[in-house]
mmCIF file of C-alpha atoms in Angstrom:
data_model
loop_
_atom_site.group_PDB
_atom_site.id
_atom_site.type_symbol
_atom_site.label_atom_id
_atom_site.label_comp_id
_atom_site.label_asym_id
_atom_site.label_seq_id
_atom_site.Cartn_x
_atom_site.Cartn_y
_atom_site.Cartn_z
ATOM 1 C CA MET A 178 -16.791 -20.900 -7.975
ATOM 2 C CA SER A 179 -19.549 -18.289 -7.690
ATOM 3 C CA VAL A 180 -20.549 -15.517 -5.326
ATOM 4 C CA THR A 181 -23.081 -16.694 -2.758
ATOM 5 C CA ASP A 182 -26.213 -14.633 -2.075
ATOM 6 C CA GLU A 183 -27.592 -16.582 0.882
ATOM 7 C CA ALA A 184 -26.989 -13.852 3.508
ATOM 8 C CA GLY A 185 -28.584 -10.982 1.569
ATOM 9 C CA ALA A 186 -27.716 -8.736 -1.299
ATOM 10 C CA PRO A 187 -23.977 -8.696 -2.051
ATOM 11 C CA THR A 188 -23.113 -4.988 -1.926
ATOM 12 C CA TRP A 189 -19.425 -4.457 -1.267
ATOM 13 C CA VAL A 190 -16.452 -6.362 -2.658
ATOM 14 C CA VAL A 191 -13.135 -6.018 -0.866
ATOM 15 C CA ILE A 192 -10.102 -6.607 -3.044
ATOM 16 C CA ASP A 193 -6.444 -6.884 -2.206
ATOM 17 C CA ALA A 194 -3.426 -7.849 -4.267
ATOM 18 C CA GLU A 195 0.273 -8.514 -4.072
ATOM 19 C CA THR A 196 2.413 -7.218 -6.928
ATOM 20 C CA THR A 197 5.900 -7.816 -8.300
ATOM 21 C CA GLY A 198 6.790 -4.140 -7.788
ATOM 22 C CA LEU A 199 5.583 -0.556 -7.671
ATOM 23 C CA SER A 200 5.063 0.304 -11.346
ATOM 24 C CA PRO A 201 1.660 -0.614 -12.822
ATOM 25 C CA LYS A 202 3.201 -0.472 -16.311
ATOM 26 C CA GLU A 203 6.323 -2.526 -15.594
ATOM 27 C CA HIS A 204 5.071 -4.910 -12.918
ATOM 28 C CA ARG A 205 2.243 -7.410 -12.531
ATOM 29 C CA LEU A 206 -0.224 -8.817 -10.038
ATOM 30 C CA VAL A 207 1.095 -11.949 -8.371
ATOM 31 C CA GLU A 208 -1.768 -12.656 -5.954
ATOM 32 C CA LEU A 209 -5.419 -11.606 -5.857
ATOM 33 C CA ALA A 210 -8.011 -11.939 -3.084
ATOM 34 C CA ILE A 211 -11.724 -11.103 -2.995
ATOM 35 C CA VAL A 212 -14.126 -10.855 -0.036
ATOM 36 C CA VAL A 213 -17.806 -10.096 -0.732
ATOM 37 C CA LEU A 214 -19.828 -8.282 1.957
ATOM 38 C CA ASP A 215 -23.553 -7.671 2.361
ATOM 39 C CA GLU A 216 -25.118 -4.274 3.082
ATOM 40 C CA ARG A 217 -24.076 -4.363 6.749
ATOM 41 C CA GLY A 218 -20.544 -5.537 6.084
ATOM 42 C CA ASN A 219 -21.027 -9.233 6.854
ATOM 43 C CA SER A 220 -18.847 -11.596 4.856
ATOM 44 C CA MET A 221 -20.730 -13.596 2.239
ATOM 45 C CA GLY A 222 -17.935 -15.332 0.380
ATOM 46 C CA GLU A 223 -14.273 -15.112 -0.483
ATOM 47 C CA ALA A 224 -11.675 -16.427 -2.887
ATOM 48 C CA ALA A 225 -7.967 -16.033 -3.475
ATOM 49 C CA THR A 226 -5.435 -17.235 -5.983
ATOM 50 C CA LEU A 227 -1.844 -16.686 -6.949
ATOM 51 C CA VAL A 228 -1.390 -15.183 -10.403
ATOM 52 C CA ASN A 229 1.331 -16.113 -12.889
ATOM 53 C CA PRO A 230 2.772 -12.725 -13.904
ATOM 54 C CA GLY A 231 4.802 -14.112 -16.801
ATOM 55 C CA MET A 232 7.932 -12.560 -15.364
ATOM 56 C CA ASP A 233 10.375 -13.040 -12.524
ATOM 57 C CA ILE A 234 8.645 -11.964 -9.325
ATOM 58 C CA GLY A 235 11.786 -10.765 -7.578
ATOM 59 C CA PRO A 236 12.712 -11.387 -3.935
ATOM 60 C CA ALA A 237 10.076 -13.005 -1.731
ATOM 61 C CA ASP A 238 10.766 -10.809 1.281
ATOM 62 C CA GLY A 239 7.940 -8.399 0.505
ATOM 63 C CA HIS A 240 5.134 -10.844 -0.296
ATOM 64 C CA GLY A 241 6.389 -14.329 0.596
ATOM 65 C CA ILE A 242 5.786 -15.718 -2.902
ATOM 66 C CA ARG A 243 8.457 -17.515 -4.906
ATOM 67 C CA ASN A 244 8.786 -18.108 -8.621
ATOM 68 C CA GLU A 245 8.061 -21.809 -8.249
ATOM 69 C CA ASP A 246 4.791 -20.999 -6.420
ATOM 70 C CA VAL A 247 3.271 -19.346 -9.493
ATOM 71 C CA LEU A 248 4.387 -21.764 -12.216
ATOM 72 C CA ASP A 249 0.964 -23.451 -12.352
ATOM 73 C CA ALA A 250 -1.065 -20.400 -11.327
ATOM 74 C CA PRO A 251 -3.484 -18.838 -13.840
ATOM 75 C CA ARG A 252 -2.492 -15.761 -15.829
ATOM 76 C CA PHE A 253 -4.621 -12.659 -15.395
ATOM 77 C CA ASP A 254 -6.167 -12.972 -18.852
ATOM 78 C CA GLU A 255 -7.336 -16.463 -17.894
ATOM 79 C CA LEU A 256 -9.115 -15.317 -14.727
ATOM 80 C CA ALA A 257 -10.339 -11.898 -15.949
ATOM 81 C CA GLY A 258 -13.845 -13.132 -16.781
ATOM 82 C CA TRP A 259 -14.135 -14.834 -13.392
ATOM 83 C CA LEU A 260 -12.955 -11.671 -11.620
ATOM 84 C CA VAL A 261 -15.509 -9.493 -13.389
ATOM 85 C CA GLU A 262 -18.337 -11.708 -12.126
ATOM 86 C CA TRP A 263 -17.163 -11.060 -8.560
ATOM 87 C CA LEU A 264 -16.919 -7.305 -9.128
ATOM 88 C CA ARG A 265 -20.031 -6.742 -11.221
ATOM 89 C CA GLY A 266 -22.798 -4.811 -9.446
ATOM 90 C CA LYS A 267 -20.807 -4.081 -6.287
ATOM 91 C CA VAL A 268 -18.903 -1.164 -4.782
ATOM 92 C CA LEU A 269 -15.170 -1.763 -4.727
ATOM 93 C CA VAL A 270 -13.522 -1.529 -1.289
ATOM 94 C CA GLY A 271 -9.873 -1.887 -0.332
ATOM 95 C CA HIS A 272 -6.968 -0.495 1.631
ATOM 96 C CA ASN A 273 -4.867 1.829 -0.538
ATOM 97 C CA LEU A 274 -7.375 1.042 -3.246
ATOM 98 C CA LEU A 275 -5.953 3.507 -5.778
ATOM 99 C CA PHE A 276 -2.736 1.498 -5.844
ATOM 100 C CA THR A 277 -4.575 -1.780 -6.433
ATOM 101 C CA SER A 278 -6.886 -0.194 -9.009
ATOM 102 C CA ALA A 279 -3.930 1.163 -10.976
ATOM 103 C CA PHE A 280 -2.636 -2.397 -11.374
ATOM 104 C CA LEU A 281 -6.093 -3.766 -12.222
ATOM 105 C CA ASP A 282 -6.500 -1.088 -14.891
ATOM 106 C CA GLU A 283 -3.255 -2.137 -16.542
ATOM 107 C CA GLU A 284 -3.984 -5.860 -16.251
ATOM 108 C CA PHE A 285 -7.397 -5.485 -17.873
ATOM 109 C CA ARG A 286 -5.914 -3.274 -20.587
ATOM 110 C CA ARG A 287 -3.235 -5.850 -21.381
ATOM 111 C CA SER A 288 -6.035 -8.423 -21.663
ATOM 112 C CA GLY A 289 -7.805 -6.253 -24.238
ATOM 113 C CA PHE A 290 -10.537 -4.784 -22.015
ATOM 114 C CA GLU A 291 -11.172 -1.499 -20.239
ATOM 115 C CA MET A 292 -12.056 -1.509 -16.556
ATOM 116 C CA PRO A 293 -14.968 0.887 -15.916
ATOM 117 C CA HIS A 294 -14.722 3.720 -13.388
ATOM 118 C CA VAL A 295 -16.207 1.681 -10.576
ATOM 119 C CA PRO A 296 -17.572 3.376 -7.427
ATOM 120 C CA ALA A 297 -14.852 2.741 -4.863
ATOM 121 C CA ILE A 298 -14.164 3.292 -1.164
ATOM 122 C CA CYS A 299 -10.635 3.272 0.227
ATOM 123 C CA THR A 300 -10.352 2.310 3.881
ATOM 124 C CA MET A 301 -6.963 4.063 4.077
ATOM 125 C CA THR A 302 -8.208 7.480 2.972
ATOM 126 C CA ASN A 303 -11.452 7.191 4.968
ATOM 127 C CA ALA A 304 -9.769 5.965 8.165
ATOM 128 C CA PRO A 305 -9.007 9.406 9.704
ATOM 129 C CA ARG A 306 -12.743 10.221 9.699
ATOM 130 C CA TYR A 307 -13.573 7.150 11.781
ATOM 131 C CA LEU A 308 -10.296 6.784 13.693
ATOM 132 C CA PRO A 309 -9.379 10.380 14.604
ATOM 133 C CA SER A 310 -6.310 9.422 16.658
ATOM 134 C CA LEU A 311 -4.926 7.190 13.921
ATOM 135 C CA PRO A 312 -1.133 7.588 13.765
ATOM 136 C CA GLY A 313 -0.464 6.401 10.223
ATOM 137 C CA ARG A 314 -1.872 4.971 7.022
ATOM 138 C CA THR A 315 -0.881 1.293 6.953
ATOM 139 C CA LEU A 316 -3.468 -1.448 7.286
ATOM 140 C CA GLU A 317 -1.674 -2.668 10.403
ATOM 141 C CA GLN A 318 -1.957 0.759 12.038
ATOM 142 C CA CYS A 319 -5.605 1.181 11.042
ATOM 143 C CA CYS A 320 -6.553 -2.252 12.340
ATOM 144 C CA ALA A 321 -4.704 -1.658 15.613
ATOM 145 C CA ALA A 322 -6.531 1.663 16.098
ATOM 146 C CA ALA A 323 -9.871 -0.052 15.411
ATOM 147 C CA GLY A 324 -9.099 -3.010 17.691
ATOM 148 C CA ILE A 325 -9.074 -5.496 14.821
ATOM 149 C CA PRO A 326 -6.566 -8.369 15.054
ATOM 150 C CA LEU A 327 -4.593 -8.827 11.857
ATOM 151 C CA ASP A 328 -4.386 -12.609 12.057
ATOM 152 C CA GLY A 329 -2.669 -14.975 9.677
ATOM 153 C CA PRO A 330 0.412 -14.818 7.480
ATOM 154 C CA ARG A 331 0.960 -11.905 5.157
ATOM 155 C CA SER A 332 -1.180 -12.583 2.108
ATOM 156 C CA ALA A 333 -3.714 -10.821 -0.075
ATOM 157 C CA LEU A 334 -6.544 -12.800 1.566
ATOM 158 C CA THR A 335 -5.410 -11.931 5.105
ATOM 159 C CA HIS A 336 -5.333 -8.267 4.126
ATOM 160 C CA ALA A 337 -8.670 -8.379 2.295
ATOM 161 C CA ARG A 338 -10.346 -9.951 5.321
ATOM 162 C CA ALA A 339 -8.843 -7.317 7.613
ATOM 163 C CA ALA A 340 -9.824 -4.464 5.287
ATOM 164 C CA GLY A 341 -13.357 -5.891 5.187
ATOM 165 C CA GLU A 342 -13.539 -5.917 8.986
ATOM 166 C CA LEU A 343 -12.156 -2.386 9.096
ATOM 167 C CA PHE A 344 -14.790 -1.236 6.622
ATOM 168 C CA GLY A 345 -17.421 -2.978 8.746
ATOM 169 C CA THR A 346 -16.449 -0.795 11.723
ATOM 170 C CA PHE A 347 -16.942 2.287 9.527
ATOM 171 C CA LEU A 348 -20.424 1.100 8.582
ATOM 172 C CA ALA A 349 -21.282 0.339 12.228
ATOM 173 C CA GLN A 350 -20.581 3.944 13.246
ATOM 174 C CA ARG A 351 -23.441 5.211 11.083
ATOM 175 C CA PRO A 352 -27.141 4.492 11.771
ATOM 176 C CA THR A 353 -27.622 4.840 8.021
ATOM 177 C CA LEU A 354 -25.110 4.661 5.220
ATOM 178 C CA PRO A 355 -23.338 7.918 4.398
ATOM 179 C CA SER A 356 -25.161 9.554 1.497
ATOM 180 C CA PRO A 357 -22.315 9.228 -1.052
ATOM 181 C CA TRP A 358 -22.011 5.538 -0.269
ATOM 182 C CA VAL A 359 -25.724 4.988 -0.920
ATOM 183 C CA GLN A 360 -25.238 6.639 -4.292
ATOM 184 C CA TYR A 361 -22.223 4.405 -4.901
ATOM 185 C CA ILE A 362 -24.401 1.320 -4.390
ATOM 186 C CA GLU A 363 -26.962 2.522 -6.912
ATOM 187 C CA ARG A 364 -24.262 3.420 -9.443
ATOM 188 C CA ALA A 365 -22.458 0.103 -8.980
ATOM 189 C CA ARG A 366 -25.619 -1.882 -9.683
ATOM 190 C CA ARG A 367 -26.137 0.048 -12.920
ATOM 191 C CA MET A 368 -22.474 -0.084 -13.974
ATOM 192 C CA ALA A 369 -21.814 -1.782 -17.306
ATOM 193 C CA TRP A 370 -18.835 -4.139 -17.160
ATOM 194 C CA PRO A 371 -17.263 -5.599 -20.287
ATOM 195 C CA ARG A 372 -18.436 -9.068 -21.218
ATOM 196 C CA ILE A 373 -15.291 -11.131 -20.855
ATOM 197 C CA PRO A 374 -15.538 -14.806 -21.829
ATOM 198 C CA MET A 375 -15.227 -17.171 -18.880
ATOM 199 C CA ARG A 376 -12.249 -19.490 -19.187
ATOM 200 C CA ASP A 377 -11.448 -22.640 -17.284
ATOM 201 C CA PHE A 378 -8.543 -22.312 -14.917
ATOM 202 C CA GLN A 379 -7.296 -23.917 -11.755
ATOM 203 C CA MET A 380 -7.219 -21.787 -8.612
ATOM 204 C CA ALA A 381 -3.763 -21.643 -7.039
ATOM 205 C CA PRO A 382 -4.098 -20.774 -3.344
ATOM 206 C CA ARG A 383 -1.022 -19.719 -1.461
ATOM 207 C CA ALA A 384 0.851 -22.574 0.189
ATOM 208 C CA GLU A 385 0.120 -22.759 3.909
ATOM 209 C CA GLU A 386 3.586 -23.841 4.957
ATOM 210 C CA GLU A 387 6.073 -21.298 6.205
ATOM 211 C CA TRP A 388 8.409 -19.825 3.623
ATOM 212 C CA GLU A 389 11.969 -18.651 4.042
ATOM 213 C CA ALA A 390 13.473 -15.766 2.139
ATOM 214 C CA ALA A 391 16.161 -16.898 -0.269
ATOM 215 C CA ASP A 392 19.772 -16.245 0.537
ATOM 216 C CA PRO A 393 20.662 -13.195 -1.613
ATOM 217 C CA GLU A 394 24.043 -14.707 -2.389
ATOM 218 C CA GLN A 395 22.318 -17.779 -3.827
ATOM 219 C CA THR A 396 19.670 -15.919 -5.833
ATOM 220 C CA ALA A 397 19.438 -17.592 -9.226
ATOM 221 C CA ILE A 398 20.233 -15.500 -12.266
ATOM 222 C CA VAL A 399 17.270 -15.285 -14.622
ATOM 223 C CA SER A 400 17.897 -17.403 -17.685
ATOM 224 C CA PRO A 401 17.550 -16.032 -21.243
ATOM 225 C CA GLU A 402 14.786 -18.602 -21.782
ATOM 226 C CA MET A 403 12.779 -17.231 -18.860
ATOM 227 C CA ALA A 404 13.371 -13.719 -20.175
ATOM 228 C CA ARG A 405 12.033 -14.663 -23.595
ATOM 229 C CA MET A 406 8.970 -16.297 -22.029
ATOM 230 C CA ALA A 407 8.314 -13.172 -19.991
ATOM 231 C CA ALA A 408 8.809 -11.006 -23.076
ATOM 232 C CA ALA A 409 6.245 -12.990 -25.035
ATOM 233 C CA TYR A 410 3.693 -12.544 -22.271
ATOM 234 C CA ALA A 411 4.429 -8.886 -21.495
ATOM 235 C CA GLY A 412 4.892 -7.742 -25.084
ATOM 236 C CA LEU A 413 8.504 -6.656 -24.521
ATOM 237 C CA SER A 414 11.603 -7.307 -26.563
ATOM 238 C CA SER A 415 13.559 -10.268 -25.228
ATOM 239 C CA LYS A 416 16.642 -8.070 -24.775
ATOM 240 C CA THR A 417 14.730 -5.553 -22.673
ATOM 241 C CA ALA A 418 13.009 -8.249 -20.660
ATOM 242 C CA GLU A 419 16.268 -10.075 -19.998
ATOM 243 C CA ALA A 420 17.890 -6.897 -18.701
ATOM 244 C CA ASP A 421 14.872 -6.059 -16.531
ATOM 245 C CA LEU A 422 14.622 -9.563 -15.110
ATOM 246 C CA ALA A 423 18.327 -9.763 -14.399
ATOM 247 C CA ASP A 424 18.012 -6.471 -12.552
ATOM 248 C CA ALA A 425 15.079 -7.904 -10.604
ATOM 249 C CA ALA A 426 17.225 -10.868 -9.579
ATOM 250 C CA VAL A 427 20.011 -8.574 -8.448
ATOM 251 C CA ARG A 428 17.497 -6.729 -6.282
ATOM 252 C CA GLY A 429 17.306 -9.832 -4.133
ATOM 253 C CA ALA A 430 20.443 -8.543 -2.423
ATOM 254 C CA PRO A 431 19.887 -5.770 0.127
ATOM 255 C CA ASN A 432 20.656 -2.261 -1.103
ATOM 256 C CA PRO A 433 23.727 -1.147 0.859
ATOM 257 C CA GLU A 434 22.399 2.425 0.959
ATOM 258 C CA VAL A 435 19.065 1.670 2.626
ATOM 259 C CA ASP A 436 19.203 -1.643 4.454
ATOM 260 C CA SER A 437 18.112 -0.393 7.833
ATOM 261 C CA GLU A 438 15.980 -1.819 10.596
ATOM 262 C CA PHE A 439 15.825 1.734 11.948
ATOM 263 C CA VAL A 440 14.112 2.983 8.764
ATOM 264 C CA ALA A 441 11.576 0.148 8.855
ATOM 265 C CA GLU A 442 10.726 0.866 12.503
ATOM 266 C CA VAL A 443 10.389 4.601 11.865
ATOM 267 C CA VAL A 444 8.081 3.956 8.909
ATOM 268 C CA GLU A 445 5.871 1.757 11.095
ATOM 269 C CA GLU A 446 5.527 4.556 13.665
ATOM 270 C CA ALA A 447 5.412 7.547 11.309
ATOM 271 C CA PRO A 448 2.165 9.555 11.253
ATOM 272 C CA ARG A 449 0.322 10.627 8.152
ATOM 273 C CA SER A 450 -0.199 14.253 7.200
ATOM 274 C CA PRO A 451 -3.819 15.437 7.472
ATOM 275 C CA GLU A 452 -3.296 17.373 4.237
ATOM 276 C CA GLU A 453 -2.660 14.301 2.074
ATOM 277 C CA SER A 454 -4.889 13.982 -0.959
ATOM 278 C CA GLY A 455 -6.219 10.560 -1.933
ATOM 279 C CA PRO A 456 -3.626 10.022 -4.691
ATOM 280 C CA VAL A 457 -0.769 11.231 -2.472
ATOM 281 C CA SER A 458 -1.917 8.937 0.342
ATOM 282 C CA ALA A 459 -1.955 6.034 -2.114
ATOM 283 C CA TYR A 460 1.520 6.958 -3.322
ATOM 284 C CA LEU A 461 2.962 7.284 0.189
ATOM 285 C CA GLY A 462 1.196 4.087 1.250
ATOM 286 C CA ALA A 463 3.052 2.262 -1.522
ATOM 287 C CA LEU A 464 6.259 3.947 -0.409
ATOM 288 C CA ASP A 465 5.614 2.695 3.131
ATOM 289 C CA ASN A 466 5.384 -0.852 1.788
ATOM 290 C CA ALA A 467 8.493 -0.394 -0.335
ATOM 291 C CA VAL A 468 10.645 0.341 2.702
ATOM 292 C CA SER A 469 8.826 -1.933 5.151
ATOM 293 C CA ASP A 470 11.168 -4.786 4.175
ATOM 294 C CA ARG A 471 14.105 -2.529 5.160
ATOM 295 C CA VAL A 472 15.116 -2.091 1.522
ATOM 296 C CA LEU A 473 14.383 0.722 -0.895
ATOM 297 C CA SER A 474 16.366 0.133 -4.055
ATOM 298 C CA PHE A 475 17.323 2.511 -6.840
ATOM 299 C CA THR A 476 15.121 0.507 -9.195
ATOM 300 C CA GLU A 477 12.127 0.896 -6.878
ATOM 301 C CA ALA A 478 12.780 4.630 -6.672
ATOM 302 C CA ILE A 479 12.626 4.846 -10.473
ATOM 303 C CA HIS A 480 9.383 2.884 -10.538
ATOM 304 C CA LEU A 481 7.861 5.326 -8.043
ATOM 305 C CA LYS A 482 7.780 7.803 -10.919
ATOM 306 C CA ASP A 483 5.655 5.371 -12.924
ATOM 307 C CA LEU A 484 3.319 4.965 -9.962
ATOM 308 C CA ALA A 485 3.035 8.744 -9.541
ATOM 309 C CA ALA A 486 2.103 9.054 -13.215
ATOM 310 C CA ALA A 487 -0.527 6.303 -12.889
ATOM 311 C CA LEU A 488 -2.037 8.160 -9.915
ATOM 312 C CA ALA A 489 -1.996 11.487 -11.811
ATOM 313 C CA ILE A 490 0.475 13.049 -9.385
ATOM 314 C CA PHE A 491 2.466 15.837 -11.007
ATOM 315 C CA GLU A 492 6.222 16.154 -10.493
ATOM 316 C CA ALA A 493 5.937 19.158 -8.160
ATOM 317 C CA GLU A 494 3.348 17.362 -6.017
ATOM 318 C CA GLN A 495 5.546 14.266 -5.951
ATOM 319 C CA GLY A 496 8.466 16.379 -4.711
ATOM 320 C CA ASP A 497 6.302 17.915 -1.990
ATOM 321 C CA ALA A 498 5.157 14.426 -0.972
ATOM 322 C CA HIS A 499 8.778 13.254 -0.726
ATOM 323 C CA ARG A 500 9.735 16.186 1.472
ATOM 324 C CA GLN A 501 6.736 15.634 3.733
ATOM 325 C CA TYR A 502 7.546 11.931 3.910
ATOM 326 C CA VAL A 503 11.150 12.489 4.994
ATOM 327 C CA ARG A 504 10.019 15.257 7.370
ATOM 328 C CA THR A 505 7.653 12.788 8.999
ATOM 329 C CA LEU A 506 10.352 10.115 9.261
ATOM 330 C CA ALA A 507 12.722 12.639 10.792
ATOM 331 C CA ALA A 508 10.136 13.809 13.342
ATOM 332 C CA THR A 509 9.463 10.206 14.311
ATOM 333 C CA ALA A 510 13.181 9.504 14.616
ATOM 334 C CA TRP A 511 13.408 12.328 17.148
ATOM 335 C CA ALA A 512 10.967 10.497 19.487
ATOM 336 C CA ASP A 513 13.930 9.437 21.652
ATOM 337 C CA LYS A 514 15.298 13.024 21.496
ATOM 338 C CA GLN A 515 18.240 12.081 19.324
ATOM 339 C CA VAL A 516 19.129 11.220 15.753
ATOM 340 C CA THR A 517 22.419 9.341 15.663
ATOM 341 C CA ASP A 518 24.941 9.643 12.850
ATOM 342 C CA GLU A 519 23.870 6.228 11.563
ATOM 343 C CA GLU A 520 20.192 7.215 11.648
ATOM 344 C CA ARG A 521 20.971 10.482 9.904
ATOM 345 C CA ASP A 522 22.848 8.564 7.181
ATOM 346 C CA ASP A 523 19.816 6.311 6.689
ATOM 347 C CA LEU A 524 17.493 9.313 6.358
ATOM 348 C CA VAL A 525 19.890 10.899 3.868
ATOM 349 C CA ALA A 526 19.955 7.644 1.873
ATOM 350 C CA VAL A 527 16.144 7.544 1.766
ATOM 351 C CA GLY A 528 16.146 11.184 0.696
ATOM 352 C CA LYS A 529 18.664 10.479 -2.058
ATOM 353 C CA LEU A 530 16.444 7.795 -3.549
ATOM 354 C CA LEU A 531 13.544 10.290 -3.412
ATOM 355 C CA ASP A 532 15.550 12.972 -5.258
ATOM 356 C CA LEU A 533 16.203 15.045 -2.124
ATOM 357 C CA SER A 534 19.682 16.419 -1.553
ATOM 358 C CA GLU A 535 21.683 15.792 1.589
ATOM 359 C CA THR A 536 21.310 19.476 2.464
ATOM 360 C CA GLU A 537 17.510 19.253 2.141
ATOM 361 C CA VAL A 538 17.352 16.186 4.376
ATOM 362 C CA ASP A 539 19.593 17.796 7.001
ATOM 363 C CA GLY A 540 17.278 20.796 6.938
ATOM 364 C CA LEU A 541 14.245 18.590 7.498
ATOM 365 C CA ILE A 542 16.000 16.804 10.366
ATOM 366 C CA GLU A 543 16.842 20.141 11.999
ATOM 367 C CA GLU A 544 13.358 21.503 11.344
ATOM 368 C CA THR A 545 11.730 18.643 13.240
ATOM 369 C CA LYS A 546 14.183 18.651 16.146
ATOM 370 C CA PRO A 547 12.267 18.822 19.472
ATOM 371 C CA GLU A 548 13.025 21.637 21.892
ATOM 372 C CA GLU A 549 14.233 19.157 24.525
ATOM 373 C CA ALA A 550 17.015 18.254 22.080
ATOM 374 C CA GLY A 551 17.867 21.871 21.384
ATOM 375 C CA GLY A 552 15.318 22.419 18.622
ATOM 376 C CA SER A 553 12.046 24.258 18.307
ATOM 377 C CA ALA A 554 9.434 21.507 18.454
ATOM 378 C CA PRO A 555 5.850 22.539 19.269
ATOM 379 C CA SER A 556 5.007 23.219 22.891
ATOM 380 C CA SER A 557 1.677 23.141 24.719
ATOM 381 C CA SER A 558 1.179 26.821 23.909
ATOM 382 C CA THR A 559 1.879 26.425 20.187
ATOM 383 C CA SER A 560 -0.825 28.023 18.055
ATOM 384 C CA SER A 561 -2.637 26.143 15.322
ATOM 385 C CA SER A 562 -1.274 28.592 12.767
ATOM 386 C CA GLU A 563 2.251 27.285 13.336
ATOM 387 C CA TYR A 564 1.629 23.539 13.318
ATOM 388 C CA GLU A 565 -0.827 21.376 11.455
ATOM 389 C CA ALA A 566 -2.811 18.599 13.099
ATOM 390 C CA GLY A 567 -0.739 15.465 13.368
ATOM 391 C CA TRP A 568 1.585 13.351 15.512
ATOM 392 C CA TYR A 569 4.691 15.084 16.894
ATOM 393 C CA PRO A 570 7.468 14.249 19.374
ATOM 394 C CA ASP A 571 5.915 14.677 22.818
ATOM 395 C CA PRO A 572 6.240 18.376 23.821
ATOM 396 C CA TYR A 573 6.461 17.472 27.500
ATOM 397 C CA GLY A 574 9.504 15.268 27.131
ATOM 398 C CA GLN A 575 7.725 11.916 27.423
ATOM 399 C CA PRO A 576 8.734 9.049 25.111
ATOM 400 C CA GLY A 577 6.691 8.532 21.972
ATOM 401 C CA LEU A 578 4.496 10.796 19.884
ATOM 402 C CA ARG A 579 1.560 12.970 20.968
ATOM 403 C CA TRP A 580 -1.458 13.925 18.823
ATOM 404 C CA TYR A 581 -1.970 17.639 18.107
ATOM 405 C CA ASP A 582 -5.444 18.494 16.746
ATOM 406 C CA GLY A 583 -4.517 21.987 15.575
ATOM 407 C CA GLN A 584 -5.197 23.638 18.925
ATOM 408 C CA ASN A 585 -4.561 21.217 21.769
ATOM 409 C CA TRP A 586 -2.364 18.254 22.652
ATOM 410 C CA THR A 587 -4.128 15.041 23.638
ATOM 411 C CA HIS A 588 -3.161 13.005 26.678
ATOM 412 C CA HIS A 589 -2.674 9.924 24.500
ATOM 413 C CA THR A 590 0.917 9.112 23.623
ATOM 414 C CA HIS A 591 1.673 6.775 20.707
ATOM 415 C CA THR A 592 4.675 4.554 21.432
ATOM 416 C CA SER A 593 6.248 1.596 19.674
#
């Protein structure tokens, strides 16, 4: 399969992936999708395949892929040469692209090659510039704000297509390309990629039929044989791999501390901070996904540290990001002017997994309490020096969240 050039010069390549977890060092790609766009953002070609990670992929709730789905899928080292031909000469585009790139870096390194520092554009970090009333950072929120339907089942290809359309709306808002992006194109076409031998492999597209999440009580225990196979592929000791894979199987059961539909709903509605750096946005975007299935496990919390390291986020900055994240969840939870005991317990549990004490979380809950509920939430006369731009519980007592631009409150209210 090759990239078509019938519609014009292929310029942008949108990439999306599903992974077995949050740590680029410990986890692997399990699905990869590519969409090539011309200069104006028109689709020129696409491809997608499952990837055999050589390890247990864990519960299917997050990505809808099961172990049996990837048995005959190619390994990354088998498709690396093919992937490079899709990426060569183009600017990389994606939603939460730093997260995906961190995994690609590790996959190429394990295959014996170094991925160059490719010019890249993240639709997540650029979205606030083109969607000023955007409430959050997820692809779903960005597409909704841009009026783009996110059609199809959750998959890397569905997300790559949507991210490509989202990027197309960014391009359409400019009569000419933004200057840095023009420079990106020139750099990408001069970029030297490693020459990786092309290998024959069979594409393994995701099955179209509906999948059902496995019953946690019937989750199969990873066999020692599977652990040894994974160890041989990942370069781990069989003892270490067996322990890690057994832990991954156990994670199929919901974590009793954070198994909350409330948390998932709050995450979907939570706004992003306008002060987020690119790496912090990527980190919090991954955290959003980690709790979107209503489960944030202790193991995932540990792997967040690996992700922070891969994104060059220092410990102090990670702690600040955690506090801002829980602050945002708490403010969103106050949208109905109350935080119940059960909701408070869920926020405390999230905080615990993010190394925040119960006292700290209670302080953040109290800090974000709206004045209608006896707190000191921002009012229409609040000065910009007291509150940053962002979404807050409506100061006039209406349901939902209202956008504050640093000086004034908009008339638009964001509701679930």
